Amino acid sequence: MPTYKPLAEILRPSSLAEFVGQRHLLDADKPIGKTLADGKLHSMILWGPPGSGKTTLARIICHQMGAHFEQMSAVLEGVKELRNVLDHAQRYQQHNKSTVLFVDEIHRFNKAQQDAFLPHIESGLITLIGATTENPSFEINSSLLSRLRVYILKKLNDDELSIVANRALKSQSVKLKEDGSLLQIIAASDGDARRLINIIEQLSQKSNKTLNKNDVTKMLQEKVGTFDKGGDIFYQQLSAFHKSVRGSSPDGALYWMARMLVSGCDPKVIARRLLAIASEDIGNADPRALQITLNAWDVYERLGDKEGNRAIAQAAIFCACAPKSNAVYTAFNQAMEDARNSGDLEVPIHLCNASTKLMKELGYGEGYRYAHNEPDAFSKGQSYFPEEMGEKIYYEPTDRGLEIKIREKLKQLRSTS
């Protein structure tokens, strides 16, 4: 009985001429195109979403350079398998043939496993091509990353997916009626060529070879948005949510919140981000934001998803509509920077607490003026910084929300200090 071979594998391109997409990398005047034209292969990371052609491109590069191809999966294999690859590479090296090692999902290797590649890249025994869906800045050791060039692959656009779809349909002898069926398949694939081919392969298993939109609709399950709670896609969606709230778009905030929720995000992740937003982007322009986001989190803990998610949505809308200020965020960062750079400057003696008789005799606390005993509870002219630093102003309230009043108050106090 013949072994089953997936359609995606059957249709895998074997040359750049057949490869669809990624022209920003592969055209003759682009980075990988130039590399292949010059015949000077280097180690690299191919970073892109699923179905963008990372594995196929690695194979084509290797074939075009006339190298021996080895492949590993970071999910299934480790250092033991790497030793076997290196043994093979040494044998091919003796026959003046280079080895390309393709490592799928390289981000799943730990630090020690990633470090194991370094000496063999340095010696030229292997050329490493790693594939990842995750941001290499976060997932690849800096020592390894410094020896690799990172190339970003993009999702395939509709025109590119249409080319792939027509190849798959022709291969399976399937026709689609011109009723939007193809557009529906393309939309369901979400830029992923492999997913698109799999959809067509499933459709081709029907008895009828001319399919319409109803056939496609029946076959397609309810689409669940792309989401990986530990991955870069997740952080980009969370970033879009944060930027929508910061940009005072309650509608954008609700959309990205809904995208994350329908894809399986823990609502508490969103609640945590809202707490950060309440301090970082709203601050004292409307201090209620902190309490409202805390209350929403508490409601979620007490009532669960349905009512709790609604409370978090309410908090998101409030934060989006609230006046914005990053004055607290900026002031705190400036204070932290000064604290790092100022060294171990002593606390001024008048700010020290004379908690013992000896400390009192040494003058600790001498000259300190208790604010509540001063007019308007303000000790005019008293310094609160080390003498070497002089007075500093970090907090500059905006002219938005409650900070309007805080600004007026500070202006009055600072003018008399």
XYZ file of C-alpha atoms in Angstrom:
417
model
C 0.000 0.000 0.000
C 1.535 3.365 -1.026
C 2.518 5.795 1.734
C 0.227 8.828 2.032
C 1.929 12.080 1.075
C 0.213 15.351 2.048
C -0.702 17.658 -0.810
C 1.354 20.440 0.787
C 4.440 18.233 0.454
C 3.584 17.262 -3.120
C 3.244 20.921 -4.114
C 6.355 22.091 -2.272
C 8.374 24.234 -4.750
C 11.854 23.000 -5.653
C 13.185 26.211 -7.170
C 12.973 29.964 -6.659
C 11.063 30.229 -9.932
C 8.228 28.198 -8.384
C 8.400 29.857 -4.971
C 5.497 32.197 -4.224
C 5.909 35.347 -2.153
C 8.760 36.985 -0.190
C 9.936 39.060 -3.149
C 11.362 41.615 -0.688
C 14.008 38.968 0.090
C 14.312 36.944 -3.101
C 14.421 39.372 -6.020
C 17.846 39.698 -7.614
C 18.614 42.989 -5.847
C 17.300 41.842 -2.460
C 19.280 40.258 0.439
C 18.780 36.520 -0.151
C 18.620 36.965 -3.926
C 22.024 38.687 -3.863
C 23.439 35.989 -1.585
C 22.425 33.231 -3.983
C 23.663 35.155 -7.021
C 27.063 35.724 -5.376
C 27.274 32.124 -4.152
C 28.237 33.282 -0.661
C 25.962 31.472 1.756
C 25.793 32.574 5.388
C 23.972 31.419 8.516
C 20.581 32.995 9.005
C 17.255 33.042 10.806
C 14.039 32.936 8.787
C 11.429 34.597 11.003
C 7.865 34.485 9.826
C 4.337 33.214 10.428
C 3.270 29.629 9.712
C 2.880 28.777 6.045
C 5.102 31.604 4.771
C 7.638 29.218 3.216
C 10.498 28.996 5.726
C 11.230 25.279 5.301
C 10.787 25.364 1.541
C 13.057 28.378 1.190
C 15.774 26.704 3.273
C 15.660 23.634 1.015
C 15.816 25.747 -2.147
C 18.758 27.776 -0.822
C 20.636 24.584 0.013
C 19.896 23.013 -3.377
C 20.915 26.136 -5.281
C 24.202 26.327 -3.367
C 24.920 22.637 -4.045
C 25.194 21.843 -0.342
C 24.249 18.770 1.674
C 20.961 19.324 3.522
C 20.305 18.212 7.096
C 17.148 18.976 9.036
C 16.315 18.969 12.737
C 13.205 19.855 14.695
C 13.743 21.597 18.012
C 10.499 20.025 19.226
C 11.651 16.430 18.695
C 15.451 16.480 18.746
C 18.411 17.718 20.740
C 22.179 17.630 21.156
C 22.403 13.876 20.503
C 20.895 14.319 17.019
C 23.163 17.326 16.444
C 26.213 15.088 16.963
C 24.957 12.804 14.185
C 24.498 15.794 11.905
C 28.043 16.968 12.653
C 29.429 13.528 11.860
C 27.687 13.660 8.481
C 28.926 17.207 7.895
C 32.533 16.166 8.550
C 32.260 13.351 6.011
C 30.858 15.697 3.366
C 33.522 18.290 4.215
C 36.189 15.714 3.341
C 34.655 15.616 -0.148
C 34.617 19.433 -0.380
C 30.862 19.657 0.073
C 29.344 22.050 2.589
C 26.415 21.233 4.884
C 23.332 23.333 5.527
C 21.613 22.475 8.802
C 17.993 23.591 8.888
C 16.542 23.765 12.413
C 12.776 24.117 12.549
C 11.331 26.014 15.533
C 14.832 26.875 16.709
C 13.369 29.086 19.446
C 12.389 25.918 21.327
C 16.024 24.990 21.965
C 17.270 26.102 25.381
C 20.392 28.211 25.941
C 22.773 25.251 26.214
C 21.370 23.649 23.078
C 21.654 26.900 21.143
C 25.235 27.379 22.355
C 26.120 23.958 20.921
C 25.878 25.420 17.390
C 28.416 28.194 17.974
C 31.774 26.419 17.460
C 30.534 24.646 14.333
C 29.236 27.850 12.766
C 32.554 29.531 13.635
C 34.592 26.699 12.101
C 32.461 26.673 8.947
C 31.502 23.024 9.396
C 27.816 23.929 9.060
C 25.766 26.791 7.741
C 22.817 27.167 10.082
C 19.372 28.172 8.838
C 16.944 28.469 11.721
C 13.200 28.891 11.311
C 11.043 30.541 13.937
C 7.617 32.067 14.348
C 8.861 33.952 17.412
C 10.771 37.209 17.728
C 14.464 36.177 17.628
C 15.359 39.112 19.867
C 13.557 37.377 22.722
C 14.079 33.705 21.880
C 17.616 33.366 20.450
C 20.745 33.752 22.593
C 22.591 36.979 21.866
C 25.827 35.039 21.253
C 24.136 32.932 18.570
C 22.059 35.798 17.181
C 25.196 37.891 16.633
C 26.426 35.228 14.177
C 23.197 35.083 12.181
C 21.388 37.406 9.839
C 17.672 37.695 10.471
C 15.276 37.754 7.519
C 11.602 38.492 8.085
C 9.094 36.554 6.005
C 5.593 37.958 5.542
C 2.172 36.377 5.344
C 1.209 35.694 1.756
C -1.167 38.263 0.316
C -4.397 37.398 -1.511
C -2.825 37.442 -4.972
C -0.032 35.105 -3.850
C -2.494 32.779 -2.129
C -4.564 32.723 -5.296
C -1.556 31.366 -7.207
C -1.040 28.630 -4.617
C -4.765 27.815 -4.606
C -4.927 27.416 -8.371
C -1.953 25.051 -8.295
C -3.636 22.965 -5.584
C -6.990 22.908 -7.389
C -5.335 21.851 -10.640
C -3.375 19.130 -8.859
C -6.574 17.721 -7.359
C -8.697 18.202 -10.505
C -11.124 20.348 -8.521
C -12.985 23.371 -9.851
C -14.651 26.144 -7.885
C -17.667 28.057 -9.079
C -17.154 31.795 -9.457
C -19.389 32.589 -6.488
C -16.785 33.794 -3.997
C -15.656 30.291 -3.021
C -11.990 31.009 -3.706
C -12.099 34.269 -1.753
C -13.670 32.384 1.149
C -10.858 29.816 1.152
C -8.227 32.555 0.946
C -9.810 34.408 3.860
C -9.910 31.222 5.936
C -6.233 30.533 5.279
C -5.192 33.880 6.843
C -1.995 34.214 4.810
C -0.893 30.632 5.501
C -0.158 28.722 2.271
C -0.058 25.363 4.057
C -3.459 25.940 5.614
C -4.879 26.934 2.243
C -3.554 23.765 0.589
C -4.944 21.629 3.420
C -8.388 23.206 2.965
C -8.355 22.429 -0.752
C -7.135 18.894 -0.083
C -10.087 18.315 2.259
C -12.492 19.784 -0.287
C -11.088 17.508 -3.001
C -12.106 14.447 -1.005
C -15.757 15.170 -1.839
C -17.271 13.120 -4.647
C -18.207 16.129 -6.750
C -15.288 17.929 -8.398
C -17.037 21.249 -9.002
C -17.625 22.954 -5.684
C -19.573 26.031 -4.693
C -19.621 28.405 -1.760
C -22.029 26.212 0.208
C -19.621 23.274 -0.058
C -16.794 25.439 1.236
C -18.914 26.820 4.073
C -19.918 23.342 5.227
C -16.352 22.104 5.229
C -14.809 25.040 6.995
C -15.135 24.927 10.725
C -15.679 28.112 12.653
C -12.479 30.092 12.276
C -10.577 30.732 15.482
C -8.148 33.606 15.358
C -4.444 33.002 15.479
C -3.285 33.142 19.065
C -0.301 31.828 20.995
C -0.207 32.816 24.639
C 3.548 32.511 24.722
C 4.326 33.785 21.265
C 5.065 36.906 19.319
C 1.593 37.026 17.742
C 0.105 37.282 21.221
C 2.398 40.151 22.194
C 1.574 42.006 18.977
C -2.161 41.720 19.678
C -1.623 42.858 23.250
C 0.452 45.737 21.912
C -2.362 46.704 19.529
C -4.800 46.649 22.461
C -2.494 48.845 24.569
C -1.938 51.333 21.746
C -5.693 51.530 21.077
C -6.393 52.434 24.706
C -3.490 54.894 24.779
C -4.755 56.425 21.536
C -8.237 56.957 23.026
C -9.941 54.468 20.685
C -12.485 52.481 22.722
C -13.568 50.723 19.535
C -10.049 49.569 18.654
C -9.523 48.486 22.251
C -12.702 46.382 22.205
C -11.769 44.781 18.881
C -8.308 43.655 20.015
C -9.673 42.552 23.372
C -12.310 40.466 21.572
C -9.670 39.040 19.178
C -7.620 37.827 22.135
C -10.598 36.444 24.027
C -12.077 34.433 21.150
C -8.621 32.960 20.582
C -8.291 31.698 24.139
C -6.487 34.468 25.992
C -6.816 34.448 29.778
C -8.867 37.615 30.522
C -6.628 38.298 33.513
C -3.786 39.021 31.089
C -5.882 41.872 29.675
C -6.806 43.055 33.162
C -3.125 43.154 34.119
C -2.292 45.197 31.037
C -5.099 47.645 31.851
C -3.614 48.162 35.306
C -0.302 49.064 33.692
C -2.083 51.416 31.279
C -3.938 53.101 34.126
C -0.614 54.122 35.652
C 1.586 54.510 32.563
C -0.776 56.290 30.171
C -3.444 57.898 32.374
C -1.761 58.461 35.730
C -3.001 61.437 37.680
C -4.991 62.801 34.761
C -7.718 60.496 36.108
C -6.640 58.439 39.156
C -9.992 56.631 39.056
C -8.641 54.488 36.222
C -6.518 52.450 38.631
C -9.453 51.712 40.914
C -11.809 50.911 38.059
C -9.374 48.427 36.524
C -8.793 46.823 39.920
C -12.558 46.567 40.410
C -12.962 44.949 36.974
C -10.353 42.335 37.844
C -12.146 41.660 41.126
C -15.492 41.283 39.316
C -13.908 38.768 36.956
C -12.551 36.739 39.884
C -15.982 36.711 41.516
C -18.253 36.132 38.502
C -16.153 34.382 35.873
C -15.959 34.840 32.124
C -19.279 36.200 30.888
C -19.967 38.969 33.397
C -16.290 39.343 34.272
C -15.236 39.938 30.669
C -17.915 42.608 30.408
C -16.448 44.353 33.451
C -12.967 44.263 31.914
C -14.439 45.661 28.686
C -16.032 48.463 30.728
C -12.649 49.241 32.262
C -11.005 49.202 28.830
C -13.564 51.690 27.493
C -13.119 53.927 30.545
C -9.335 53.917 30.149
C -9.592 54.614 26.430
C -11.905 57.577 27.014
C -10.006 58.943 30.033
C -7.670 61.943 29.691
C -4.123 60.758 29.021
C -0.893 61.601 30.802
C 2.439 59.824 30.948
C 3.813 62.434 33.368
C 4.058 59.925 36.241
C 5.730 57.351 33.980
C 8.229 59.896 32.651
C 8.959 61.372 36.087
C 9.595 57.963 37.628
C 11.932 56.950 34.796
C 13.926 60.160 35.222
C 14.175 59.605 38.968
C 15.360 56.026 38.406
C 18.001 57.241 35.968
C 19.301 59.797 38.479
C 19.287 57.169 41.223
C 21.462 54.872 39.083
C 23.879 57.638 38.144
C 24.159 59.540 41.418
C 25.995 56.818 43.345
C 25.714 56.516 47.127
C 25.046 60.125 47.967
C 24.272 60.573 51.631
C 20.848 61.482 52.924
C 20.923 65.147 54.013
C 21.224 65.239 57.779
C 18.031 67.245 58.249
C 16.063 64.429 56.551
C 17.582 61.731 58.740
C 15.580 60.279 61.606
C 17.208 60.607 65.037
C 16.013 57.259 66.345
C 18.690 57.000 69.089
C 20.248 59.384 71.598
C 23.625 59.207 69.843
C 22.094 60.071 66.497
C 20.363 63.044 68.058
C 23.669 64.197 69.560
C 25.248 63.885 66.116
C 22.674 66.296 64.701
C 20.462 63.838 62.841
C 17.181 65.542 61.934
C 18.453 68.957 62.954
C 16.929 71.708 60.863
C 14.040 69.625 59.600
C 10.777 71.548 59.482
C 7.594 69.580 60.025
C 5.270 70.491 57.156
C 2.067 70.324 59.207
C 3.367 73.069 61.463
C 3.962 75.411 58.505
C 1.453 77.691 56.731
C -0.633 75.670 54.238
C 1.254 72.553 55.478
C 4.159 73.510 53.220
C 7.710 74.028 54.502
C 8.816 76.666 52.042
C 12.429 76.401 50.862
C 13.173 73.033 52.446
C 15.333 70.752 50.268
C 14.624 67.063 49.751
C 17.639 66.064 47.647
C 21.296 65.325 48.436
C 23.266 68.562 48.472
C 25.456 67.442 45.569
C 22.416 67.091 43.295
C 20.604 70.295 44.043
C 16.865 70.531 43.460
C 15.321 68.487 40.660
C 11.953 68.608 38.934
C 10.764 65.306 37.508
C 6.990 65.522 37.608
C 5.488 67.899 35.055
C 1.697 67.474 35.073
C -0.108 67.863 31.776
C -2.976 70.240 31.083
C -5.422 67.333 30.877
C -7.907 65.983 33.385
C -7.162 66.272 37.091
C -3.554 67.159 36.305
C -4.754 70.625 35.335
C -5.419 71.311 39.014
C -2.272 69.461 40.141
C -0.244 71.578 37.692
C -1.704 74.781 39.105
C -0.954 73.640 42.663
C 2.630 72.658 41.914
C 3.235 75.870 40.012
C 2.199 77.795 43.084
C 4.309 75.675 45.457
C 7.399 75.604 43.281
C 7.313 79.363 42.760
C 7.579 79.914 46.511
C 10.052 77.130 47.360
